Tab-separated table of C-alpha atoms and ligand atoms in Angstrom:
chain	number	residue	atom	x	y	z
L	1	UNK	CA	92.176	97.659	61.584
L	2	UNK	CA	92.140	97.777	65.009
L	3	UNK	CA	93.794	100.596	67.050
L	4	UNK	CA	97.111	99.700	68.416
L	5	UNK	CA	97.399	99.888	72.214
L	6	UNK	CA	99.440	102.596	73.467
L	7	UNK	CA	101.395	100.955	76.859
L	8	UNK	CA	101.382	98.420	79.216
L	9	UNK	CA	100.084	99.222	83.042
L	10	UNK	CA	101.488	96.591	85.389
L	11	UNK	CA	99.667	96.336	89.052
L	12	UNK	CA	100.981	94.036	91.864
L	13	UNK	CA	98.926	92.661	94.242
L	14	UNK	CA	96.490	92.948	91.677
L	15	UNK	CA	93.772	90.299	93.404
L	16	UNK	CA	93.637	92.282	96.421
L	17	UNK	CA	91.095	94.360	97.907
L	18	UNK	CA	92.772	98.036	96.305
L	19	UNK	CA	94.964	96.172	93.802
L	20	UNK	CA	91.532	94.808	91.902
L	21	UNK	CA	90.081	98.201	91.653
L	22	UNK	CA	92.708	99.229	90.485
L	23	UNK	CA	93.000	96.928	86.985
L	24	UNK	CA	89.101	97.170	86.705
L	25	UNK	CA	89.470	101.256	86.725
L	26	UNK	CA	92.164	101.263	84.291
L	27	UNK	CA	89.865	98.869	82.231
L	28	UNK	CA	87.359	101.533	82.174
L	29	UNK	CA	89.382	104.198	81.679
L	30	UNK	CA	92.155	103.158	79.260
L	31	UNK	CA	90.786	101.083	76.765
L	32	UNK	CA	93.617	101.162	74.424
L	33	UNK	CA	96.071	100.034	77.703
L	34	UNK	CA	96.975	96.089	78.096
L	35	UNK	CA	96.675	95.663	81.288
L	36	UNK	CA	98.989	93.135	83.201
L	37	UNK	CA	98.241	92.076	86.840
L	38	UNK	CA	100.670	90.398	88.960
L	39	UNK	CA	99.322	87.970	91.454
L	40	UNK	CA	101.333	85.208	93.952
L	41	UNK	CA	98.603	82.619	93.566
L	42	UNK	CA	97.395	82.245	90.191
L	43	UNK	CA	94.861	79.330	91.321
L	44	UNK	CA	93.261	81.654	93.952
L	45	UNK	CA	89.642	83.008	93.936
L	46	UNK	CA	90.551	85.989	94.070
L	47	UNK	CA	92.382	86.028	90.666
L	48	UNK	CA	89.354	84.406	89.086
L	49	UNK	CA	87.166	87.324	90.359
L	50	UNK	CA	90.036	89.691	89.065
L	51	UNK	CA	89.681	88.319	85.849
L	52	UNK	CA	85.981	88.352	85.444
L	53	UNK	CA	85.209	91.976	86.562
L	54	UNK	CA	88.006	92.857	84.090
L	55	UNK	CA	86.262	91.304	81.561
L	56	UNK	CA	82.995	92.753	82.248
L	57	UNK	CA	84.268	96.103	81.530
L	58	UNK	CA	84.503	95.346	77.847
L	59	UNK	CA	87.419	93.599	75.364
L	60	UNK	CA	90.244	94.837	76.827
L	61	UNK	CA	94.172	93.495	76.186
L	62	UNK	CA	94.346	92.097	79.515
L	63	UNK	CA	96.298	89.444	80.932
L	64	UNK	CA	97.766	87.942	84.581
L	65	UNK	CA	101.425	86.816	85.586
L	66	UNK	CA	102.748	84.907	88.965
L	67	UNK	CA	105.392	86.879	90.736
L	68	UNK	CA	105.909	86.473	94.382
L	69	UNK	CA	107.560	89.197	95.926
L	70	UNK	CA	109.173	87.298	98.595
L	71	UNK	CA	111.936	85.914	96.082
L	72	UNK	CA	113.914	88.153	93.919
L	73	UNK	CA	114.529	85.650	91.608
L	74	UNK	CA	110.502	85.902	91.162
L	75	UNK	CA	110.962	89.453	90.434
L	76	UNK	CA	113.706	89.450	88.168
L	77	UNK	CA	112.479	86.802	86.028
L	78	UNK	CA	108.949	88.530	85.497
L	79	UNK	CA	110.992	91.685	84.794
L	80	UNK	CA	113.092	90.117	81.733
L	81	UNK	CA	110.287	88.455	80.197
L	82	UNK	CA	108.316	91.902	80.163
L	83	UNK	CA	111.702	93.867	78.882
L	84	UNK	CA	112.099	90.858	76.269
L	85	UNK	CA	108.162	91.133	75.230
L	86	UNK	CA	108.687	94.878	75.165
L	87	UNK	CA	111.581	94.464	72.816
L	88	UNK	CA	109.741	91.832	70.785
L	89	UNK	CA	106.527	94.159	70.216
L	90	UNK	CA	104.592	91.618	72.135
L	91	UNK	CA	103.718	94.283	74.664
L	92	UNK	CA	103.449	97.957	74.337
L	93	UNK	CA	106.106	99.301	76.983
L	94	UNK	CA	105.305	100.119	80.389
L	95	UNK	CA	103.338	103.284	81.088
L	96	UNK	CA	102.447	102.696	84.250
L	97	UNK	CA	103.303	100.344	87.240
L	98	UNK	CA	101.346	100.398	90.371
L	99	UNK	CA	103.300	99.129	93.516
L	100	UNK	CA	100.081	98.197	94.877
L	101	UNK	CA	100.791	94.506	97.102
L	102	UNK	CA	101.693	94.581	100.709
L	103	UNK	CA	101.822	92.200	103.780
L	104	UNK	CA	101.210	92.945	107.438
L	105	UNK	CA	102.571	90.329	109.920
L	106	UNK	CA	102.283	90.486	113.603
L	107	UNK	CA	104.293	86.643	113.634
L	108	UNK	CA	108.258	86.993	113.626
L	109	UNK	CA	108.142	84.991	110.389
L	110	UNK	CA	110.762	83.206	108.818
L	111	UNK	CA	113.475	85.188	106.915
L	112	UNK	CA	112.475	84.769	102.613
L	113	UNK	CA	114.628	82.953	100.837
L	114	UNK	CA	116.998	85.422	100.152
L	115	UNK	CA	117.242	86.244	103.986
L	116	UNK	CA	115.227	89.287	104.904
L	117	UNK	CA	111.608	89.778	106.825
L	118	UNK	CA	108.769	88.980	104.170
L	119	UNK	CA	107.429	92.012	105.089
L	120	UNK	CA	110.877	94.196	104.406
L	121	UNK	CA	111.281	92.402	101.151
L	122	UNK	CA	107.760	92.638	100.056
L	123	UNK	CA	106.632	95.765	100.615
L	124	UNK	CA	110.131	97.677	100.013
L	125	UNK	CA	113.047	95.917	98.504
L	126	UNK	CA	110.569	94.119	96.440
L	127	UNK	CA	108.617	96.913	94.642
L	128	UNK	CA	112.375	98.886	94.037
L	129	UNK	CA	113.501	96.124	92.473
L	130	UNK	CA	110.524	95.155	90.165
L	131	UNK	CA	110.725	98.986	89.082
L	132	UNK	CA	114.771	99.316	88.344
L	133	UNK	CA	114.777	95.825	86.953
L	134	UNK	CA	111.977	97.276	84.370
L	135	UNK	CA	113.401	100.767	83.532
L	136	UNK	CA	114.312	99.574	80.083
L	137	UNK	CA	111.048	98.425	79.043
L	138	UNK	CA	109.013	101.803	80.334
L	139	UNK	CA	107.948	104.170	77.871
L	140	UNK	CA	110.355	106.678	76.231
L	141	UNK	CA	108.716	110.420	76.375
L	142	UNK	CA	110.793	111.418	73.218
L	143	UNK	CA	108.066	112.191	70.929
L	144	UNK	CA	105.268	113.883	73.295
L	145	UNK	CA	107.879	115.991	75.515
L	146	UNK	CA	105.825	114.446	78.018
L	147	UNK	CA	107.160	111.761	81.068
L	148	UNK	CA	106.537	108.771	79.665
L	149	UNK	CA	105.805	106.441	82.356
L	150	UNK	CA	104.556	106.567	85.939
L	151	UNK	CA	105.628	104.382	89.115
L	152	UNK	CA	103.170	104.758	91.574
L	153	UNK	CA	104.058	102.824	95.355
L	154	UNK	CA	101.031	102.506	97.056
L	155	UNK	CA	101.514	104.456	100.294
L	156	UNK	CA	99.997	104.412	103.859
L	157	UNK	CA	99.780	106.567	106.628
L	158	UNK	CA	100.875	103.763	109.154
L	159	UNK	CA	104.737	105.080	107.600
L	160	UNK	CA	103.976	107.752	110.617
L	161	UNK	CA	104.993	104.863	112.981
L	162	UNK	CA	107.938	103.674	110.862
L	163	UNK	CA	111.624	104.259	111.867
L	164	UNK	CA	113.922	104.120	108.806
L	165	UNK	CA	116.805	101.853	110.204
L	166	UNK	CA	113.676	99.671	111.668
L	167	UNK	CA	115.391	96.333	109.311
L	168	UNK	CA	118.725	97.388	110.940
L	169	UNK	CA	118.418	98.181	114.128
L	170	UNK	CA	118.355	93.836	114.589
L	171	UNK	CA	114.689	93.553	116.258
L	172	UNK	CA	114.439	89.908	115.843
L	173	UNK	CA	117.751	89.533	117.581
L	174	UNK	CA	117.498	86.463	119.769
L	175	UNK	CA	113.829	85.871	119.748
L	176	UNK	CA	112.072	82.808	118.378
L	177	UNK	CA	110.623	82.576	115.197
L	178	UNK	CA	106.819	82.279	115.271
L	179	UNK	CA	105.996	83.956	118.695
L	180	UNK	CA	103.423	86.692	117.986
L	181	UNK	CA	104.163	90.365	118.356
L	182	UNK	CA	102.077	92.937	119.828
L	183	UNK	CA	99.936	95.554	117.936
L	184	UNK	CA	102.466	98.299	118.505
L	185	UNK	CA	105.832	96.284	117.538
L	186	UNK	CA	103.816	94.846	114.226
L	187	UNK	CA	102.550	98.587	113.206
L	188	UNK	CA	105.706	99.866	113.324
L	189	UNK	CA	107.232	97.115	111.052
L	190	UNK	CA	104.906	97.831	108.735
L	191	UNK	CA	105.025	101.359	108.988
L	192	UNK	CA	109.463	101.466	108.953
L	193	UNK	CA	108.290	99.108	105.236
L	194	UNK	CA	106.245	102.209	103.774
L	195	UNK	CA	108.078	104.420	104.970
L	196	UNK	CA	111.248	102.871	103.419
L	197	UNK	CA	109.495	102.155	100.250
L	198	UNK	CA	108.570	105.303	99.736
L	199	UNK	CA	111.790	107.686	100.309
L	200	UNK	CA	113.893	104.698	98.602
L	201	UNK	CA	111.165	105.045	95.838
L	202	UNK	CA	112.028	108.538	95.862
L	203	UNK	CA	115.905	108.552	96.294
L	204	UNK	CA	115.810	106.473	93.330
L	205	UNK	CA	113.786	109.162	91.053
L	206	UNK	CA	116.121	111.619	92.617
L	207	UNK	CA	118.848	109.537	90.995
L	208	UNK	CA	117.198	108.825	87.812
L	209	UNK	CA	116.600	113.000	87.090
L	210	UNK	CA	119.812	113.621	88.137
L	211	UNK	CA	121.038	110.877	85.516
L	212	UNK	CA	119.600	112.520	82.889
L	213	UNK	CA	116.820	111.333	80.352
L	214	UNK	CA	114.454	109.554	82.546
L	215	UNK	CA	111.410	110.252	81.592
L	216	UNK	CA	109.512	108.574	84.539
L	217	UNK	CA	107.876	110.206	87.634
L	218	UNK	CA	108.706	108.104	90.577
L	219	UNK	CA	106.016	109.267	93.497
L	220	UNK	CA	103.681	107.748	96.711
L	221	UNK	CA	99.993	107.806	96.820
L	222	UNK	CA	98.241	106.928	100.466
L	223	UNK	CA	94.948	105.616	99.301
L	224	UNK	CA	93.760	106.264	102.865
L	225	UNK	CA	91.270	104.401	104.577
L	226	UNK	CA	89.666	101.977	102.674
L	227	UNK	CA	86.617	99.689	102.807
L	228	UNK	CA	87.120	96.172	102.012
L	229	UNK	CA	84.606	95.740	99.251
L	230	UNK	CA	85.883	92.464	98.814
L	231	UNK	CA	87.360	91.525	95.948
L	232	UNK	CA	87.870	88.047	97.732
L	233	UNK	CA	87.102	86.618	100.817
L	234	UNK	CA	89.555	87.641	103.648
L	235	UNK	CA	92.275	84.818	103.531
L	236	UNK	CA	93.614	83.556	106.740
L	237	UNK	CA	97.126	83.396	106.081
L	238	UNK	CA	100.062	82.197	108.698
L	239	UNK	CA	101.318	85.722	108.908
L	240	UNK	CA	97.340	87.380	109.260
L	241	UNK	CA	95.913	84.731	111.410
L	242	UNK	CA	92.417	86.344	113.063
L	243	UNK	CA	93.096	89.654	111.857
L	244	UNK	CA	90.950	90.943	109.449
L	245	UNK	CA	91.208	93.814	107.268
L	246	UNK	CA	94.939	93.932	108.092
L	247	UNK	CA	96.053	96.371	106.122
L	248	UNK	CA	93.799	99.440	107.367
L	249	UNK	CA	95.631	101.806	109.023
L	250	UNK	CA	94.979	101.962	112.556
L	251	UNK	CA	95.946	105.703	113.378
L	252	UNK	CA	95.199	108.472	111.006
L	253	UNK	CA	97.970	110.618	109.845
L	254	UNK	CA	98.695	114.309	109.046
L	255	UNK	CA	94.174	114.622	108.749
L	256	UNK	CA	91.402	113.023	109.905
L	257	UNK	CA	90.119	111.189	106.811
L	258	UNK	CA	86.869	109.091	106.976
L	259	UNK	CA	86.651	105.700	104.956
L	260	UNK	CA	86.866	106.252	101.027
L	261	UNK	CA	84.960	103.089	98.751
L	262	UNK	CA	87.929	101.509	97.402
L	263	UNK	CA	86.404	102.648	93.956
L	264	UNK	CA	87.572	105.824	95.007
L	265	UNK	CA	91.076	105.111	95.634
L	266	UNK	CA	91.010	103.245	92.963
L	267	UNK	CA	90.009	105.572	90.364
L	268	UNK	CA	91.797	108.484	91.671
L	269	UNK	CA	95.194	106.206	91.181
L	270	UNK	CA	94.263	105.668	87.483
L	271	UNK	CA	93.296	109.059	86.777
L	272	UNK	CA	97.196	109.517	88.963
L	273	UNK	CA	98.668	107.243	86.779
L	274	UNK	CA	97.997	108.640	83.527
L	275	UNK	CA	97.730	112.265	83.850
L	276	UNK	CA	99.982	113.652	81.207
L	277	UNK	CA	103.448	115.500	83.161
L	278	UNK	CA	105.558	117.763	81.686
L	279	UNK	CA	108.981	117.477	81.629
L	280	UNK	CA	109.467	120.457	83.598
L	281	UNK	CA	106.844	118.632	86.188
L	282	UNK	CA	109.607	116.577	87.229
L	283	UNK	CA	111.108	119.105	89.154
L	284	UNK	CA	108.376	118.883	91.300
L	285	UNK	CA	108.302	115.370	93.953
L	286	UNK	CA	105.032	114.686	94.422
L	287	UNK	CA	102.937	112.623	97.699
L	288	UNK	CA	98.993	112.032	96.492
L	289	UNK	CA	97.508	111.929	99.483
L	290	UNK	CA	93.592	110.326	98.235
L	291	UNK	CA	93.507	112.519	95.465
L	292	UNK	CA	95.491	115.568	96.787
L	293	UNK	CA	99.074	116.769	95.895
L	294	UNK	CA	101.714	117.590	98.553
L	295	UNK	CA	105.582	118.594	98.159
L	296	UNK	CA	106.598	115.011	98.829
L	297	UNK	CA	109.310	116.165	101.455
L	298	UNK	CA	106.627	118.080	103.958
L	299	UNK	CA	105.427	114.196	104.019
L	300	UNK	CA	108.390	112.356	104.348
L	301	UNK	CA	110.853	114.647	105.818
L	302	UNK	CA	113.908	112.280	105.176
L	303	UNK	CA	114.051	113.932	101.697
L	304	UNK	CA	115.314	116.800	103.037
L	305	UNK	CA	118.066	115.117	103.949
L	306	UNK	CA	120.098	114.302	100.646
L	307	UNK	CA	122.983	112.507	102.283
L	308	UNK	CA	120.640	110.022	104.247
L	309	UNK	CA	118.920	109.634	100.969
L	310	UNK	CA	121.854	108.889	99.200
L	311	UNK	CA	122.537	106.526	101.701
L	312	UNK	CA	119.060	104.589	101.437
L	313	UNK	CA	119.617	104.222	97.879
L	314	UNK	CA	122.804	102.639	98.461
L	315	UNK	CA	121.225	100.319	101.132
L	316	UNK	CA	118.352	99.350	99.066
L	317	UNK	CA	120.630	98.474	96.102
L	318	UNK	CA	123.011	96.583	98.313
L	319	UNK	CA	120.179	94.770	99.576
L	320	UNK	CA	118.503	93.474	96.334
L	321	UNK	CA	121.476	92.348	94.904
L	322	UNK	CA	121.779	95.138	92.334
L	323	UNK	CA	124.825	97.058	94.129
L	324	UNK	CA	127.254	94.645	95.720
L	325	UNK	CA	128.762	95.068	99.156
L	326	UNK	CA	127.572	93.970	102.643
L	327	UNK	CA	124.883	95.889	103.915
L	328	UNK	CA	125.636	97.406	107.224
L	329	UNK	CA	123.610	97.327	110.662
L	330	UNK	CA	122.356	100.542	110.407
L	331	UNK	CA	120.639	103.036	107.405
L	332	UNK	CA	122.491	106.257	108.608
L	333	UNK	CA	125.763	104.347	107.975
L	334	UNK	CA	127.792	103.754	104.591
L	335	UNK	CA	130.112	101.079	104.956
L	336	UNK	CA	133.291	101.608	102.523
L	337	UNK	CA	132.258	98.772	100.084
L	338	UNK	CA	129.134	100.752	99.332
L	339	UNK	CA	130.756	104.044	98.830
L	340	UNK	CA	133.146	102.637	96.393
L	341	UNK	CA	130.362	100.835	94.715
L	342	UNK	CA	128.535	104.037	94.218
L	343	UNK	CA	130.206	104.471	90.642
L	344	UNK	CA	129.245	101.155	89.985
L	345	UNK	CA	125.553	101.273	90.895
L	346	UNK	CA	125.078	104.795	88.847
L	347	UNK	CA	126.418	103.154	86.103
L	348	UNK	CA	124.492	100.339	87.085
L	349	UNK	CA	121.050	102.958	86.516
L	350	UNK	CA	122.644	104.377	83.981
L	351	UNK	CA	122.908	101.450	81.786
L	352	UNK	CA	119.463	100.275	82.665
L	353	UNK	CA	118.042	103.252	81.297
L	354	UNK	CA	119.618	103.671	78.119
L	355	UNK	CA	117.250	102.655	76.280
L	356	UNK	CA	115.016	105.222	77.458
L	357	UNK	CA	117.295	108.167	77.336
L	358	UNK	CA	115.452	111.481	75.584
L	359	UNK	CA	115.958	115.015	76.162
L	360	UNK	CA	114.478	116.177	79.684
L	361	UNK	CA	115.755	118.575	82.152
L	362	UNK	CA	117.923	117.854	85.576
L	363	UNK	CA	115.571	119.911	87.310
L	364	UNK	CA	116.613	120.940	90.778
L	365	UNK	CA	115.081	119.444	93.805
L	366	UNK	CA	114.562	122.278	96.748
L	367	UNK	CA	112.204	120.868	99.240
L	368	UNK	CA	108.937	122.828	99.269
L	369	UNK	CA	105.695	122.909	101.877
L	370	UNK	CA	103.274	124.128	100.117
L	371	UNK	CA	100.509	121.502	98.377
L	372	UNK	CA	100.951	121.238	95.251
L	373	UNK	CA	97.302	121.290	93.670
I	401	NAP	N1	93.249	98.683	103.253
I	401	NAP	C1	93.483	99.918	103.608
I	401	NAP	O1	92.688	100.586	104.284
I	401	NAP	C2	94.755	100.586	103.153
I	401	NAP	C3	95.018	101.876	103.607
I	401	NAP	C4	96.175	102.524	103.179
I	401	NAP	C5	97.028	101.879	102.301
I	401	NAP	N2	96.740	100.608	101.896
I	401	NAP	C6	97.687	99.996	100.949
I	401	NAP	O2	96.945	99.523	99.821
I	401	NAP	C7	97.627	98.421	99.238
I	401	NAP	C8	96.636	97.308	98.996
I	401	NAP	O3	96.034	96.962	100.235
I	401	NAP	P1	94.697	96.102	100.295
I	401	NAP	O4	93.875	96.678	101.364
I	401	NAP	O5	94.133	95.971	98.930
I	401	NAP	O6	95.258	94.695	100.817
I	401	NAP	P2	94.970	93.232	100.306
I	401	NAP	O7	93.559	93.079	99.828
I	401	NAP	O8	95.410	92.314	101.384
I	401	NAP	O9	95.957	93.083	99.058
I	401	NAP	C9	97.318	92.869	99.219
I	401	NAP	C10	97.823	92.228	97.945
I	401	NAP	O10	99.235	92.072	98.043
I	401	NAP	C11	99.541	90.748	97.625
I	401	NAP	N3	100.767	90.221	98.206
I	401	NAP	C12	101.107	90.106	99.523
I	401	NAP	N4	102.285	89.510	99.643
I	401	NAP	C13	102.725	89.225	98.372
I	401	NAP	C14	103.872	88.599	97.840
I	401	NAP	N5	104.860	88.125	98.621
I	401	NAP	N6	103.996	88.491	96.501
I	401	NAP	C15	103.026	88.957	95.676
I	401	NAP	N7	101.908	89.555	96.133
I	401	NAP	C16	101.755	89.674	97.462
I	401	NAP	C17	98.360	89.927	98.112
I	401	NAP	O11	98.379	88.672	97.481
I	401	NAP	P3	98.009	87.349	98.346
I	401	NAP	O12	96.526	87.354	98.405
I	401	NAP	O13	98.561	86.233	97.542
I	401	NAP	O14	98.627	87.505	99.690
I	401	NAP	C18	97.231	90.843	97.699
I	401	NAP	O15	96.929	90.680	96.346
I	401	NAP	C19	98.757	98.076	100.191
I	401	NAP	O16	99.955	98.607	99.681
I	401	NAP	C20	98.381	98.767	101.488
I	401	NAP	O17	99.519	99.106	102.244
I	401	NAP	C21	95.628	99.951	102.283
């Protein structure tokens, strides 16, 4: 009989240059994982190529969905077919979800469908979505007395140019859509969208452990520089045009770092991803920075702050839909309908994570410098 697989790991941007590496190291290194890769394009090259190094590794449960994370809708149907699948026994449940796709723009695009920048939605309210929309179906820890499940967001150094209220502050106001902005303008949109993923990422884990019972580890890892061992050809989209390798950071933050093989990255996320945690671990936030553990708050200092965290949650919740209320103009601010919904919204968590509820601390969370490992 053949051994039953123990979770699910779910990557998104899984066709891209890190994302690829990524399912083809978890291949290697968890054969008894199905592994489920999230692409926008399922015709593409790139997906094919995906698919076939995959393969290569050896049989392995392994299979690829469509989600585009420009539409919530997208998200949220992917996200109840995997909790209904979980439910079903189709699927193990989720170990382990890497937040892996991103865009970098220097156009003023269009606003997505549901009326924010692509690159807000997609590399931010995306990502937070996908991962509270899945709570139920990650793994419970009950057994092992270990965390169950692991959220990784893919993290970049660039978030050293980021402003939080960046989305807020209205810096499209009364320009044309289309016109092209300059190197420093579209660096620190994409910066203000890491950085934003990230503390949101971790006000939400903040607000999981201090739910009760959630026996997932929320935390960032900044692959650092990468080399484009090309998974796929560079793609010329309308938001890249001419630009390639448009994710690398330009600027190095916190340490010089040279250019890691994007096997490396890769495989030091898996061997992230499924290192087993102990409850008591939680206590601990944690940025990987290639490999290397730091108190998450000597990284990104906002989580020092618990009211301004408190307040991103809110605004990231408001803004995909989950809380209601009308998100304000600026991330510092919490309008009255969000305060009142705050009840709602923890219940909101609360109920999404029922499911998964098991005996774990509500460890405290004191901000600490020092590196963790
Ligand atoms: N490259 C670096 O040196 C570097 C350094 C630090 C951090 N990072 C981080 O590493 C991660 C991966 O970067 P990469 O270098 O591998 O970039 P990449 O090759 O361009 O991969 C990005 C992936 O995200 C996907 N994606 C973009 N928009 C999407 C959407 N709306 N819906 C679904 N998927 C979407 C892309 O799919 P499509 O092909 O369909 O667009 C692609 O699969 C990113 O989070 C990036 O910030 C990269």
């Amino acid at each position: 009989m053949a051994t039953p697989l123990v979770g699910t790991a779910i990557i998104t941007g899984g066709d891209g240059n890190l994302g690829s590496e990524i399912a083809v190291a978890i291949a290697r290194k968890q054969p008894l994982i199905h592994i489920l890769v999230l692409v926008r394009d399922l015709s593409s090259l790139s997906v094919r190529q995906v698919s076939q190094k995959v393969r290569m590794v050896g049989p392995r449960s392994f299979e690829i969905a469509r989600v585009d994370l420009n539409s919530f809708s997208s998200v949220i149907t992917f996200a109840e077919h995997t909790i209904r699948r979980v439910r079903d026994r189709d699927i193990p449940p989720v170990a382990v979800l890497v937040n892996c796709a991103a865009t970098y723009s220097h156009i003023l695009d269009p606003k997505t469908v549901d009326g924010y920048d692509p690159v807000y939605q997609t590399n931010c309210l995306s990502p937070f979505l996908l991962t509270i929309s899945l709570l139920e179906s990650f793994r419970a820890s009950k057994r092992t007395g270990t965390v169950g499940a692991h959220a990784i967001n893919v993290g970049c150094s660039n978030m050293s140019h980021g402003r939080l209220d960046f989305f807020q502050a209205g810096w499209e106001a009364g320009r044309k859509e289309d016109i092209e902005l300059d190197d420093k303008e579209a660096l620190q949109r994409y910066g203000s969208s890491k950085l934003l993923l990230s503390a949101t990422m971790y006000a939400l884990r903040r607000s999981l452990v201090s739910s009760g019972n959630i026996p997932i580890n929320i935390s960032t890892f900044d692959p650092g520089s990468i080399s484009s061992k090309a998974n796929r050809p560079h793609k010329s989209t309308s938001s890249s045009p001419e630009r390639p390798n448009f994710l690398n950071p330009l600027h190095r933050f916190r340490q010089k770092r040279s250019i890691n093989a994007v096997t490396v990255s890769a495989n030091a996320i898996a061997d992230t991803a499924f290192r087993p945690m102990s409850m008591r671990a939680l206590e601990i936030e944690r940025y990987h920075i290639v490999g290397k553990e730091y108190e998450a708050s000597s990284v990104v200092n906002v989580l020092r702050d618990q009211k301004q965290m408190n307040n991103m949650l809110n605004m990231a919740l408001v803004h995909t839909r989950i809380g209601t209320g009308t998100p304000t103009n600026s991330s510092a601010a919490t309008s009255p309908s969000m305060r009142s919904n705050e009840t709602m919204v923890n219940a909101r968590i609360r109920a999404e994570t029922r499911r998964n509820s098991s005996a774990t601390t509500s460890p405290s969370m004191r901000p600490d410098e020092r590196r963790v490992k």
